[in-house]
C-alpha cells in the first residue's frame, strides 16, 4: 500500500542542525511531490515547503524557512530528506511529510507520514 | 501569503450535536480549500477537498461548503452532523490556491 515512513525522533542542541527522512513506497516516487508540515507543541499545522522528485528536484519553501531549510531527494531509494539548520527551541515540533492526491503540487494531502519529533534543548 | 482565519478556535459539543466551523481566506481562492481532522499522536486525515468534495472513506456526516455570496471564494464552512465520540479532535482548513499552502490556526472540538 501507499505509505510514507519517517525517521525516528531526534534531540539537538540550539544552533545545531537535523536531517530527517521520509521514505515512500507503494507508488511511483517521481510522480508525486512531497511536502513538509510541522506542528509545534500547542500550535497548529504549518506548511514548510515541498520538492518535486522528478528531474532536478526543484524545491519551494515558505519564506519563513528560506535559507534555513533544505529539502532533497534520492530517487534510488525513494527517499526525501529535510535538513533544518540553526535550530532554536522554536523548532521543537513534530515534522510530517505528506503526499498530494495527484501529481500536482497544489493538491490536498491524502497520504501522510507518521511524524518525526524533533526536540531542541540545551 | 494568503491567510486563513478559522472560527471558533475551540468548541464544546455533545455526542449527537451538529457543529459548524468556518474558515475565511484573506483573498479569493475559488474552491481550492481542504479540511483535515487531526488527533493527538496521529497524522492529519484529509476530510474534504475542493471545498465540498468528500474524500473517499470519510463519513457523510462531514460536509464542506462555500458560503454563498462570498466574493470569489473567501468564506467556507465545515459542518459535522450527529457528532460521534471519534469526531472530537482538531480541525484545520488549508488553501491550495497559491504557495505557500497555508493552514488555518485550527479548531479544537471538545466533548461537553
XYZ file of C-alpha atoms in Angstrom:
234
model
C 0.000 0.000 0.000
C 0.991 3.618 -0.402
C 2.894 4.823 2.615
C 5.464 7.279 3.877
C 7.820 6.129 6.603
C 9.772 8.731 8.545
C 12.958 8.535 10.566
C 12.921 8.430 14.332
C 12.863 11.119 16.980
C 15.850 13.443 17.296
C 17.257 15.650 20.043
C 19.543 18.549 19.180
C 21.232 21.470 20.909
C 20.375 25.024 19.888
C 22.416 26.083 16.883
C 22.750 22.553 15.561
C 21.071 21.073 12.513
C 18.922 17.993 11.984
C 18.206 15.900 8.907
C 15.045 13.817 8.841
C 13.940 11.384 6.181
C 10.722 10.288 4.542
C 10.772 7.030 2.579
C 7.995 6.462 0.068
C 6.623 3.129 -1.059
C 3.681 1.689 -2.935
C 3.675 4.213 -5.790
C 5.949 5.716 -8.443
C 8.115 8.032 -6.372
C 8.911 10.624 -9.033
C 5.264 11.161 -9.965
C 4.243 12.954 -6.751
C 5.530 15.985 -4.884
C 6.428 15.604 -1.224
C 5.544 18.401 1.197
C 6.732 19.060 4.748
C 4.418 20.294 7.501
C 5.225 20.817 11.167
C 3.322 21.220 14.411
C 4.973 22.804 17.418
C 3.601 21.911 20.884
C 0.206 23.511 21.406
C 0.308 25.117 17.977
C -1.334 24.479 14.634
C -0.092 22.962 11.402
C 2.475 24.936 9.433
C 3.422 24.325 5.791
C 7.187 24.461 5.324
C 7.967 23.562 1.753
C 7.945 20.952 -0.983
C 10.019 19.092 -3.521
C 9.282 17.759 -6.966
C 11.147 14.435 -7.027
C 11.175 14.430 -10.833
C 14.044 15.844 -12.872
C 16.299 18.178 -10.958
C 14.319 18.010 -7.729
C 13.043 21.586 -7.703
C 12.010 22.936 -4.321
C 9.791 25.682 -2.932
C 9.921 26.930 0.650
C 7.776 29.135 2.810
C 9.568 32.455 3.156
C 9.990 31.877 6.889
C 12.208 28.852 6.198
C 14.152 30.121 3.185
C 17.871 29.699 3.737
C 17.495 27.518 6.811
C 15.653 24.504 5.431
C 16.849 22.318 2.573
C 14.782 19.528 1.070
C 16.452 16.945 -1.155
C 15.550 13.596 -2.642
C 17.290 10.354 -3.502
C 15.383 8.670 -6.292
C 17.285 5.382 -5.999
C 15.813 4.825 -2.541
C 12.565 6.826 -2.973
C 13.524 8.957 -0.005
C 13.101 12.647 0.672
C 15.237 14.429 3.238
C 14.716 17.693 5.066
C 17.648 19.440 6.689
C 16.816 22.164 9.218
C 19.747 24.304 10.345
C 20.413 26.856 13.092
C 17.898 25.181 15.356
C 16.231 27.061 18.197
C 13.734 25.958 20.824
C 11.063 27.284 18.484
C 11.863 24.432 16.095
C 10.783 21.828 18.625
C 7.925 20.196 16.768
C 6.570 17.120 15.088
C 7.560 17.197 11.426
C 5.356 15.447 8.873
C 5.975 14.604 5.247
C 2.859 14.410 3.095
C 1.906 13.471 -0.466
C -0.776 15.167 -2.565
C -3.708 13.234 -4.021
C -2.464 13.775 -7.548
C 0.736 14.607 -9.350
C 0.114 18.311 -8.904
C 1.877 20.310 -6.225
C -1.302 22.165 -5.288
C -3.470 19.209 -4.380
C -4.537 18.280 -0.850
C -2.536 15.715 1.055
C -4.149 12.309 1.345
C -1.036 10.408 2.431
C 0.971 11.472 5.476
C 3.967 10.098 7.263
C 3.600 9.314 10.974
C 5.660 12.328 12.002
C 9.133 12.825 13.462
C 9.543 14.571 16.792
C 12.479 16.960 16.885
C 13.352 18.355 20.292
C 15.739 21.284 20.571
C 17.072 21.700 24.077
C 20.248 22.747 25.783
C 0.810 34.912 1.647
C -2.870 34.041 1.901
C -4.089 33.981 5.493
C -6.823 31.631 6.661
C -8.789 32.543 9.764
C -10.795 29.798 11.413
C -13.538 30.302 13.935
C -14.130 29.352 16.599
C -10.702 28.365 17.877
C -12.361 25.920 20.259
C -15.794 24.435 20.544
C -17.584 22.257 23.096
C -20.371 19.989 21.922
C -22.156 16.801 22.850
C -22.490 13.486 21.073
C -25.305 13.809 18.565
C -24.896 17.571 18.075
C -24.319 19.373 14.816
C -21.409 21.808 14.660
C -20.075 24.243 12.077
C -16.533 25.576 11.714
C -15.781 28.487 9.428
C -12.643 29.381 7.501
C -12.136 32.797 5.927
C -9.413 33.483 3.361
C -7.691 36.860 3.118
C -8.279 36.827 -0.640
C -10.350 34.821 -3.089
C -9.200 31.229 -3.516
C -12.019 29.814 -5.627
C -12.654 26.334 -4.254
C -9.026 25.466 -3.539
C -9.671 24.565 0.086
C -9.307 21.352 2.055
C -10.305 20.320 5.561
C -8.361 17.924 7.788
C -9.045 16.170 11.071
C -6.085 15.857 13.414
C -5.915 13.728 16.550
C -3.039 13.779 19.077
C -0.229 11.410 18.172
C -1.594 10.738 14.692
C -1.125 12.202 11.246
C -3.788 14.574 9.923
C -6.540 12.979 7.861
C -7.988 14.575 4.725
C -11.758 15.001 5.024
C -12.830 17.404 2.281
C -11.118 18.790 -0.828
C -12.144 21.301 -3.479
C -14.155 22.968 -0.687
C -17.013 20.466 -0.829
C -15.863 17.071 -2.136
C -15.825 14.294 0.430
C -12.605 12.281 0.483
C -13.140 8.573 -0.105
C -13.790 6.597 3.063
C -14.830 9.652 5.083
C -18.230 9.635 6.773
C -21.013 11.556 5.053
C -21.606 13.296 8.398
C -18.839 15.663 7.272
C -19.871 18.316 4.785
C -17.862 21.138 3.289
C -19.328 24.186 1.611
C -18.523 27.625 0.356
C -20.644 30.405 1.766
C -22.923 31.659 -0.989
C -22.308 35.237 -1.872
C -18.732 35.262 -0.666
C -16.589 37.080 -3.188
C -14.552 34.665 -5.361
C -14.334 32.064 -2.634
C -13.314 33.589 0.666
C -15.700 32.012 3.160
C -16.021 28.299 3.789
C -17.706 26.000 6.265
C -17.161 22.522 7.637
C -20.306 21.045 9.142
C -20.320 17.845 11.170
C -23.709 16.320 11.877
C -24.660 13.816 14.554
C -21.315 14.085 16.364
C -19.752 10.778 17.320
C -17.124 10.205 20.033
C -14.430 9.690 17.396
C -15.095 13.171 15.937
C -13.627 15.004 18.918
C -10.347 16.257 17.510
C -8.796 19.363 15.955
C -9.824 20.543 12.509
C -7.784 22.588 10.039
C -8.512 24.226 6.728
C -5.748 24.587 4.129
C -5.691 26.591 0.925
C -4.165 25.368 -2.336
C -4.739 28.461 -4.430
C -1.091 29.503 -4.244
C 2.134 28.683 -2.450
C 2.727 28.878 0.499
C -0.135 26.448 1.100
C -1.189 27.945 4.391
C -3.341 26.379 7.105
C -5.908 27.969 9.340
C -4.963 28.122 13.014
C -7.196 25.188 13.849
C -10.391 24.490 15.776
C -10.334 22.146 18.754
C -13.608 20.275 19.147
C -14.108 19.036 22.690
C -16.742 16.975 24.415
C -19.146 18.991 26.550
